[in-house]
CSV table of C-alpha atoms and ligand atoms in Angstrom, one decimal:
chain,number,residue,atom,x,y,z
M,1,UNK,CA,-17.4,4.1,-22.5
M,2,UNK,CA,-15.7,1.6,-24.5
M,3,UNK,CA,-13.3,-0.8,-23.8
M,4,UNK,CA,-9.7,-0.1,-25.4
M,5,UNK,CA,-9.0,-2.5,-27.9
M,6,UNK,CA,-5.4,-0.9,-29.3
M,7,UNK,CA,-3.2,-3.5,-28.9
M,8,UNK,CA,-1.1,-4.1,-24.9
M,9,UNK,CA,-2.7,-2.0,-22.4
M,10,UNK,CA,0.5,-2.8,-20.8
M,11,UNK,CA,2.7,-1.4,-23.4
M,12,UNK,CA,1.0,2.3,-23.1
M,13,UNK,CA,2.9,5.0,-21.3
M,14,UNK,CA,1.8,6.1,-18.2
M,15,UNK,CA,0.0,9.4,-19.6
M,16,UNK,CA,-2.1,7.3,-21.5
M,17,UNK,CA,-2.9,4.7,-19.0
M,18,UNK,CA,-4.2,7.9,-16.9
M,19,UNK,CA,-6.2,9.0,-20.0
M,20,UNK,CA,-8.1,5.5,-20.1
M,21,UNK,CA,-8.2,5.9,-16.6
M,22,UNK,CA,-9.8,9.3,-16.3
M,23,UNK,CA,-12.3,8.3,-19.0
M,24,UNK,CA,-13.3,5.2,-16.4
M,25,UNK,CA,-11.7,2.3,-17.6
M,26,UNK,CA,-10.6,0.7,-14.9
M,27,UNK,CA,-8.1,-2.1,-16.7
M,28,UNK,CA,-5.6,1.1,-17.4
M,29,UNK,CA,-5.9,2.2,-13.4
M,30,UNK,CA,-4.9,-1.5,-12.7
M,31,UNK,CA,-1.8,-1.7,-15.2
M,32,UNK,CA,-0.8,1.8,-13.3
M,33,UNK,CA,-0.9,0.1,-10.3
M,34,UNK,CA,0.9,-3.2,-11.0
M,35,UNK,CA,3.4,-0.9,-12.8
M,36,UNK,CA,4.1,1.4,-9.6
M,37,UNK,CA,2.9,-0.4,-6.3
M,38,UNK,CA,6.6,-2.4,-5.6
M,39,UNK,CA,8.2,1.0,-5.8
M,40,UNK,CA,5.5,2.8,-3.9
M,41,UNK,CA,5.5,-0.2,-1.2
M,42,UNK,CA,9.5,0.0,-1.1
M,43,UNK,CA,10.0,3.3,-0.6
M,44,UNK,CA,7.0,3.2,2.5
M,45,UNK,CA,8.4,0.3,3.7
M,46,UNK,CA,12.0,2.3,3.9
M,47,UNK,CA,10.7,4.6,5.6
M,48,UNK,CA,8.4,3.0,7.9
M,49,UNK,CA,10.2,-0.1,8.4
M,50,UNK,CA,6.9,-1.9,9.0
M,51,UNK,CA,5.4,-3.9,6.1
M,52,UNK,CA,1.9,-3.8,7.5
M,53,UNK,CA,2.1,0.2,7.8
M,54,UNK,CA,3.9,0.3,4.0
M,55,UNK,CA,1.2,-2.0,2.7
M,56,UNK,CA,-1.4,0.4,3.9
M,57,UNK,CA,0.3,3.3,2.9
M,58,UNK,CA,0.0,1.9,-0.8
M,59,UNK,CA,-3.4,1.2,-0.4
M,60,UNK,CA,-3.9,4.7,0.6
M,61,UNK,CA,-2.0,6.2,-1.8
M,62,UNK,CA,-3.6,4.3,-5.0
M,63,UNK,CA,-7.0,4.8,-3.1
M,64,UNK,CA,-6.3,9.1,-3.5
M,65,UNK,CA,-4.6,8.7,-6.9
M,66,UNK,CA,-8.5,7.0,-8.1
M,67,UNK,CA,-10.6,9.6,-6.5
M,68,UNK,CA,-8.6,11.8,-7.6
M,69,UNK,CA,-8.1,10.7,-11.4
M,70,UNK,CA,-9.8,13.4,-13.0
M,71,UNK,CA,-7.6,16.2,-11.3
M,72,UNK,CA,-4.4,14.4,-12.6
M,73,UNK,CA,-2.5,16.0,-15.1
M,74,UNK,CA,-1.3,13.0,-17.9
M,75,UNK,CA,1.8,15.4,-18.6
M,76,UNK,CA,3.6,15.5,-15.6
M,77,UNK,CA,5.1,12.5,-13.5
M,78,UNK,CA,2.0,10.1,-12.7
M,79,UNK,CA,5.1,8.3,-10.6
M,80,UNK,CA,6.5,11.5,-8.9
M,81,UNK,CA,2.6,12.7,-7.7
M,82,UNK,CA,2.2,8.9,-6.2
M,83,UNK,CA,5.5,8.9,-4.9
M,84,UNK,CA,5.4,12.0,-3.2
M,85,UNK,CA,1.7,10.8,-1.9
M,86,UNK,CA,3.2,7.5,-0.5
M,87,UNK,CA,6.4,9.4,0.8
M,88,UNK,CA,4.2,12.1,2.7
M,89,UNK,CA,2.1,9.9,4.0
M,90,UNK,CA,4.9,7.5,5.3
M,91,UNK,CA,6.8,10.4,6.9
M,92,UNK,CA,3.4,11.4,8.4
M,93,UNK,CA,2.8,8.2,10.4
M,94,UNK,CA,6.4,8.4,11.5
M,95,UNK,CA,6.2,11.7,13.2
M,96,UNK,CA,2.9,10.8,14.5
M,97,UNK,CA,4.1,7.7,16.1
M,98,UNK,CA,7.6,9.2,17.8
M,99,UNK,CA,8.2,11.1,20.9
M,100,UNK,CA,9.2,14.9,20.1
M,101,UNK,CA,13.2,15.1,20.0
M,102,UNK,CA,15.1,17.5,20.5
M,103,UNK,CA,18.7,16.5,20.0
M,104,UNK,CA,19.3,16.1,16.6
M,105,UNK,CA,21.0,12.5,15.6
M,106,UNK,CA,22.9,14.9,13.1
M,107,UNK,CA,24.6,16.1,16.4
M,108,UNK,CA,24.9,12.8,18.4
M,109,UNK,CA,26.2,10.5,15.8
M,110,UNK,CA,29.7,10.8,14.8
M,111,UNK,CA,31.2,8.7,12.0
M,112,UNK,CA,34.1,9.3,10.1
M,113,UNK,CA,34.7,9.0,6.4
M,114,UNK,CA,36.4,5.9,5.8
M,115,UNK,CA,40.3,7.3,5.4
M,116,UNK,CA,42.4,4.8,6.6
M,117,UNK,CA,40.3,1.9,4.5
M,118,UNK,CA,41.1,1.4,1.1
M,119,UNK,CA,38.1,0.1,-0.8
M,120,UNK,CA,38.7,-3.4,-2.0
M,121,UNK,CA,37.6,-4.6,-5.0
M,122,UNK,CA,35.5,-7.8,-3.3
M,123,UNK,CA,33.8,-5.4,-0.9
M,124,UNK,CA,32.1,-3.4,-4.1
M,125,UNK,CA,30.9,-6.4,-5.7
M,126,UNK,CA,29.4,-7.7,-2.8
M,127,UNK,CA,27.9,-4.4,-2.2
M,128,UNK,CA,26.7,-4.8,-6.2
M,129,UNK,CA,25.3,-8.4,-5.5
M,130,UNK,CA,23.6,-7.4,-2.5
M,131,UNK,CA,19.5,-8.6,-2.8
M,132,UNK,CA,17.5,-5.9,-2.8
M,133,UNK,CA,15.7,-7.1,0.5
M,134,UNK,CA,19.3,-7.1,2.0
M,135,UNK,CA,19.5,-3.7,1.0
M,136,UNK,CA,16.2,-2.4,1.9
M,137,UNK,CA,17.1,-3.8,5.6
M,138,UNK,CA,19.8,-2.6,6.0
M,139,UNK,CA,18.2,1.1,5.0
M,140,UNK,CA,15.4,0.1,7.7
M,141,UNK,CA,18.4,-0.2,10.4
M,142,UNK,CA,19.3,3.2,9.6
M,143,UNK,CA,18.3,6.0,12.1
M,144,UNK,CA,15.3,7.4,11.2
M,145,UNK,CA,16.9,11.2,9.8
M,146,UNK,CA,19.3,9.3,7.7
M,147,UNK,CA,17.2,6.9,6.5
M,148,UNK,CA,14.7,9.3,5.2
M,149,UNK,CA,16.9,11.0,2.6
M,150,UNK,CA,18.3,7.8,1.7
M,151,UNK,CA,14.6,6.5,1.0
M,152,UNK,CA,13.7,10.1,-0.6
M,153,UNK,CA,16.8,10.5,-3.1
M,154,UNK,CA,17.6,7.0,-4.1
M,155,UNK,CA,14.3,5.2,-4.0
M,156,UNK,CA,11.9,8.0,-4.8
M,157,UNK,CA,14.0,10.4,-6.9
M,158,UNK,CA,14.5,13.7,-4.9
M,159,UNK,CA,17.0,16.0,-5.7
M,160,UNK,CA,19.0,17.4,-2.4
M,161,UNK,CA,17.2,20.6,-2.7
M,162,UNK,CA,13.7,18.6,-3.0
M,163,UNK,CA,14.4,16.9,0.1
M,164,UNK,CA,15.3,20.0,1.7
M,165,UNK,CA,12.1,22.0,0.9
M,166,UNK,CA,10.2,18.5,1.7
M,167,UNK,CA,11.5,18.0,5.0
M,168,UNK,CA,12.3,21.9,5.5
M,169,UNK,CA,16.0,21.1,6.4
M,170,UNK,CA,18.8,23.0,5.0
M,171,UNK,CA,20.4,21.6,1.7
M,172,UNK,CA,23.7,21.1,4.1
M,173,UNK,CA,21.7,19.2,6.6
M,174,UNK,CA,20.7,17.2,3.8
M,175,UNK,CA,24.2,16.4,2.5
M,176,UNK,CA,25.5,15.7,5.8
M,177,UNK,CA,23.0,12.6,6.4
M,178,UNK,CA,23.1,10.9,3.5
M,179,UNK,CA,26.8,10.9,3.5
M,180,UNK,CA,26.5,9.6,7.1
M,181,UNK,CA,23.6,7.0,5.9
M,182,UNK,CA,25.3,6.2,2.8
M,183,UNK,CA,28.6,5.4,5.3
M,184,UNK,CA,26.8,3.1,6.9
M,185,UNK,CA,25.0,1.8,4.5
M,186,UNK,CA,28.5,0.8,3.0
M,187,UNK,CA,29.7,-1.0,6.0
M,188,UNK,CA,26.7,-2.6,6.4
M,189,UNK,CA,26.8,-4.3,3.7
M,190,UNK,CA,30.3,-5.3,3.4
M,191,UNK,CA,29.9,-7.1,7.2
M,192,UNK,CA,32.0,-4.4,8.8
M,193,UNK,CA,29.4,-3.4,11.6
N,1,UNK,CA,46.4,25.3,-6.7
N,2,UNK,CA,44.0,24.8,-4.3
N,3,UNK,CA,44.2,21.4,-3.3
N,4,UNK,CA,42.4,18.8,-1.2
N,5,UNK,CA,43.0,16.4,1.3
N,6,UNK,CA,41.6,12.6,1.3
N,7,UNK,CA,39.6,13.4,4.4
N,8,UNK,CA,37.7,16.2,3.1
N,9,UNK,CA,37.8,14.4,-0.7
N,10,UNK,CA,36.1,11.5,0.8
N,11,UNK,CA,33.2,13.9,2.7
N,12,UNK,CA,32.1,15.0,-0.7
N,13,UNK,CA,32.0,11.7,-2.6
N,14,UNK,CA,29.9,10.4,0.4
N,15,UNK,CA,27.7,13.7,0.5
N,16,UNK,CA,27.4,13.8,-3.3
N,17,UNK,CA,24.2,13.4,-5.4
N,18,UNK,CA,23.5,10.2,-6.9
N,19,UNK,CA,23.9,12.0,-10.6
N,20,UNK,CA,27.2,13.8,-8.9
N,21,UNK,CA,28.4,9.9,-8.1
N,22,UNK,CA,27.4,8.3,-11.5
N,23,UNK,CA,29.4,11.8,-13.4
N,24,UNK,CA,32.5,10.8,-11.1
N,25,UNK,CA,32.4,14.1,-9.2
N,26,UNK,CA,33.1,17.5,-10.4
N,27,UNK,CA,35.6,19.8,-10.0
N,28,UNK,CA,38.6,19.4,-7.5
N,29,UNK,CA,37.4,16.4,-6.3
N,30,UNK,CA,37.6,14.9,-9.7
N,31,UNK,CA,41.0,16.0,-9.8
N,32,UNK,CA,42.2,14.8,-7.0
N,33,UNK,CA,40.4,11.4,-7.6
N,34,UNK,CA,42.4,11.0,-10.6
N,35,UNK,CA,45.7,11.1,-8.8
N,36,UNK,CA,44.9,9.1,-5.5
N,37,UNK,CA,44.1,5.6,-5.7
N,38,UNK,CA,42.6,4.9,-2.5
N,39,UNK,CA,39.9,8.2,-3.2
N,40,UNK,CA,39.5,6.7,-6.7
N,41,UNK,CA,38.2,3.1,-4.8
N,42,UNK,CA,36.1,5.2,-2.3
N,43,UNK,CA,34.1,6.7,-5.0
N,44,UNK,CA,33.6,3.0,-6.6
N,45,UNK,CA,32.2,1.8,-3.4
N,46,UNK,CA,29.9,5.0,-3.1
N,47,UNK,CA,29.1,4.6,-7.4
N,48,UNK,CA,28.0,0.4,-6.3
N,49,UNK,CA,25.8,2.0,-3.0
N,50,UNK,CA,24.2,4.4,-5.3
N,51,UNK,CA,23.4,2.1,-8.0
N,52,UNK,CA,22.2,-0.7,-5.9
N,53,UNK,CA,20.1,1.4,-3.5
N,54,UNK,CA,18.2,2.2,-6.9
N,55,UNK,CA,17.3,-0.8,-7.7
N,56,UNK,CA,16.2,-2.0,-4.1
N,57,UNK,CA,12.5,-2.5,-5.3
N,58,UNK,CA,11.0,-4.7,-3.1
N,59,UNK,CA,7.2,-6.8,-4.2
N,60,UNK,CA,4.4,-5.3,-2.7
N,61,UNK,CA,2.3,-8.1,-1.1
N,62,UNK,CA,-0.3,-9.8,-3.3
N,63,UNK,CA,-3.3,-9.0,-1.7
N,64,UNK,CA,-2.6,-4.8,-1.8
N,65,UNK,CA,-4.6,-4.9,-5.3
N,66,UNK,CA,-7.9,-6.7,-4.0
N,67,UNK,CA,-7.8,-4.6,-1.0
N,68,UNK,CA,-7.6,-1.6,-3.3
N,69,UNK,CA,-10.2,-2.8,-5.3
N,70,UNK,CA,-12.8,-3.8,-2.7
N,71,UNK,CA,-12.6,-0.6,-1.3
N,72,UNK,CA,-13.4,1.2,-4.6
N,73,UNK,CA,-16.5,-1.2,-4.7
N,74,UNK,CA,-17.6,-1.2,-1.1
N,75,UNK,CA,-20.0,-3.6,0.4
N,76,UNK,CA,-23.0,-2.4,2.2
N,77,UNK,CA,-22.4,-0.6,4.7
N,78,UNK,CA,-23.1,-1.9,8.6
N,79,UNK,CA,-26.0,0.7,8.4
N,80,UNK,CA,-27.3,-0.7,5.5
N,81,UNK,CA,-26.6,-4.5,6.8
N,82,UNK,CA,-28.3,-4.2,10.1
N,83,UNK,CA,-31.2,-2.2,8.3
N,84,UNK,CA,-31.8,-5.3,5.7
N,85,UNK,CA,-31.8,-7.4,8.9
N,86,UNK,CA,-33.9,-5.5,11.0
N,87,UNK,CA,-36.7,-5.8,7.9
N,88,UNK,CA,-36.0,-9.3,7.5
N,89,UNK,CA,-37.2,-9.6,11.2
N,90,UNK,CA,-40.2,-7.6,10.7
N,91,UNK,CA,-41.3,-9.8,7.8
N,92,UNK,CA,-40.9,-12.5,10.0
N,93,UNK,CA,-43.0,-11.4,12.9
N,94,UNK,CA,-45.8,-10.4,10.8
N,95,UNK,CA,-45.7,-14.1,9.1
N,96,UNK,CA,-45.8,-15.1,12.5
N,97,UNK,CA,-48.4,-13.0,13.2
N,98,UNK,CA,-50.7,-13.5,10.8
N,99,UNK,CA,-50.5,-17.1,10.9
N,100,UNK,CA,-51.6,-16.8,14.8
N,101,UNK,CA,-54.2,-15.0,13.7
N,102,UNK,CA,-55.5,-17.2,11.0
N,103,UNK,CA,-54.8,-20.1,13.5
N,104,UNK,CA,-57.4,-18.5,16.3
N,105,UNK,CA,-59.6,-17.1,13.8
N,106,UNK,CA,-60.2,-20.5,12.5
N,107,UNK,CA,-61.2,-22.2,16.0
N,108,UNK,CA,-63.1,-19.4,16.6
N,109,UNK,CA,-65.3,-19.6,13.4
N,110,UNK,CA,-65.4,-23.3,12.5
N,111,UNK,CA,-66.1,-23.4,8.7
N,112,UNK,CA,-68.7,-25.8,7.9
N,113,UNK,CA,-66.9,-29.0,6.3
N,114,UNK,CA,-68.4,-28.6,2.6
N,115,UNK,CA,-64.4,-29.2,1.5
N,116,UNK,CA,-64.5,-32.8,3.4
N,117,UNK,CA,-68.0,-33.9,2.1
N,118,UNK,CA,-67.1,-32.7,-1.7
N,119,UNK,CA,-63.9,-35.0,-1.1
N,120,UNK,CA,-66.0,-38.1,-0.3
N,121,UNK,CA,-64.0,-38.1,3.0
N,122,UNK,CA,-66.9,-39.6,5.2
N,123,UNK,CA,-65.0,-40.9,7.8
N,124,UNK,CA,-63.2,-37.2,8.6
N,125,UNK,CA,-66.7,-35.6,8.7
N,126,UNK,CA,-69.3,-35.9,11.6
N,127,UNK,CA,-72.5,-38.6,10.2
N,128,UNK,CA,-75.3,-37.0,8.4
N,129,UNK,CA,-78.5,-37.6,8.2
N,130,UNK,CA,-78.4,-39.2,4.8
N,131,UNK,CA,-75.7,-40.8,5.9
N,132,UNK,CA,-77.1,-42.7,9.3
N,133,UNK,CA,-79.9,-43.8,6.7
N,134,UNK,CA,-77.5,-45.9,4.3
N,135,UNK,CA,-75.7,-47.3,7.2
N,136,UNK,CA,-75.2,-51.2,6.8
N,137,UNK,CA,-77.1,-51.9,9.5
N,138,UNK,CA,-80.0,-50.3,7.4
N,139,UNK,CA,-78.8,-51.5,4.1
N,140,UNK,CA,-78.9,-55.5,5.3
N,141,UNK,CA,-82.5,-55.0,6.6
N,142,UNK,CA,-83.7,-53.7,3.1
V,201,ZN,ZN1,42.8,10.8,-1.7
């Protein structure tokens, strides 16, 4: 095995990193991880709302992805199989640690569209300059049903049908939380709850 | 013309898909959006959630990487450890042991002192024959 000596590891694509990767370099595996692991860790730590949880769920995730290089495929998504990993993973520790519900919030939780508001032009940029930790906070304050397709179409990617087949919801389901999340998400952030 | 009201224009904008958002919605609500000013800032607010949730990347903690790659190159396990320990002991009994048994062997079969007479060390080592004859006493007589 030789090392590679091609110019910035950093500046190779992902397929090729994997490719280094798969034939045991272990440089390449650690530019794939600094590349990926503060998406990975945000989009566990949305979920989970618990950094020490998120930060194992990375571990975990980048742990599989290595024992599992030389099944990886270096032409599709390297992102969207440790994503998906991370994401699974998160949801699974989140079931595992909540009481069975019944009640959907989908039923309980009623909040209109705003109709009577108009949207000022100060409230959007300050939802614009928000930090990113502000954000992510206020996504963790979320209840947990929309907070995970929040977390699994903005942060990780989904489309609505994805996260429907993911969390075995219909699609309509799906639309009707993250316009409820994404309602509150908005006043949130603007200081109106 | 089918036509919608602000209510149910405002639904879909919040119930959109991020790429939905960022295209400025199809269709009817598009159209509507066009003539209603207040729908039109709605969809801004939703178009700055979108975007910003996107970029809500947070830093993973610093020490996620060495845990990583500890565990791909695992220390001994406790198995191994309390095996290397348990040896360790065992050597050191035996040392034990065997210097005991060197210890009691050695009272037990005194070795004549040929090491202490080939050093010249007289005064460690019982008086000979020879020597009780070249004893001063002797030696001032003669
Ligand atoms: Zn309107």
């Amino acid at each position: 095995m030789s090392e590679y000596s091609g110019g910035a590891i950093s500046e190779l694509s992902d397929g090729e990193l994997l490719g280094l990767a798969q034939s045991g370099q272990r440089a390449a595996f650690e530019v794939l991880f600094h590349r990926h692991q503060d998406r990975v860790y945000s989009i566990a730590l949305g979920i989970l709302g618990d950094a020490n949880e998120a930060r194992d769920v990375v571990q975990e995730t980048f742990l599989r992805a290595y024992k599992r290089l030389g099944s990886l495929n270096q032409d599709k998504g390297l992102l969207a199989y440790i994503c998906r990993t991370a994401s699974n993973a998160a949801i699974d520790i989140l079931r595992s640690r909540r009481p069975a519900r019944t009640v959907s919030l989908d039923a309980r939780f009623e909040l209109g569209f705003d109709t009577a508001d108009p949207q000022s032009t100060p409230d959007i940029q300050v939802i614009r300059d928000s930090q990113a930790d502000v954000v992510l906070d206020a996504v963790v304050s979320l209840p947990e049903e929309q907070r995970l397709v929040i977390v699994l179409h903005h942060l990780e990617g989904l489309q609505l049908d994805e996260i429907s087949s993911r969390l075995k919801i219909p699609v309509g389901t799906v639309k009707s939380r993250l316009g409820r999340g994404r309602e509150m998400l908005r006043r949130k952030l603007v200081g109106r709850v | 013309m089918q036509t919608l009201d602000c209510a149910r224009v405002r639904q879909m904008i919040a119930e959109a898909s991020s790429q939905q958002l960022a295209a400025g919605m199809p269709g009817l609500a598009k159209d509507h959006i066009a003539d209603c000013a207040q729908c039109a800032a709605y969809l801004k607010s939703l178009q700055a959630i979108s975007d910003t949730l996107g970029k809500s990347i947070v830093p993973a903690p610093p020490e996620v990487y060495p845990n990583v790659v500890s565990a791909l190159n695992p220390s001994p396990s406790i198995f191994t450890r309390r095996l290397i320990v348990l040896l360790c002991v065992l050597v050191a009994i035996m040392a034990a042991a065997a210097y005991v048994w060197h210890y009691y062997y050695k009272i037990n079969n005194p070795e004549p002192d040929t090491m202490a007479n080939k050093a010249g060390c007289s005064l460690l080592s019982k008086p000979t024959q020879t020597q009780s004859k070249a004893s001063p006493s002797n030696r001032s007589r003669s």
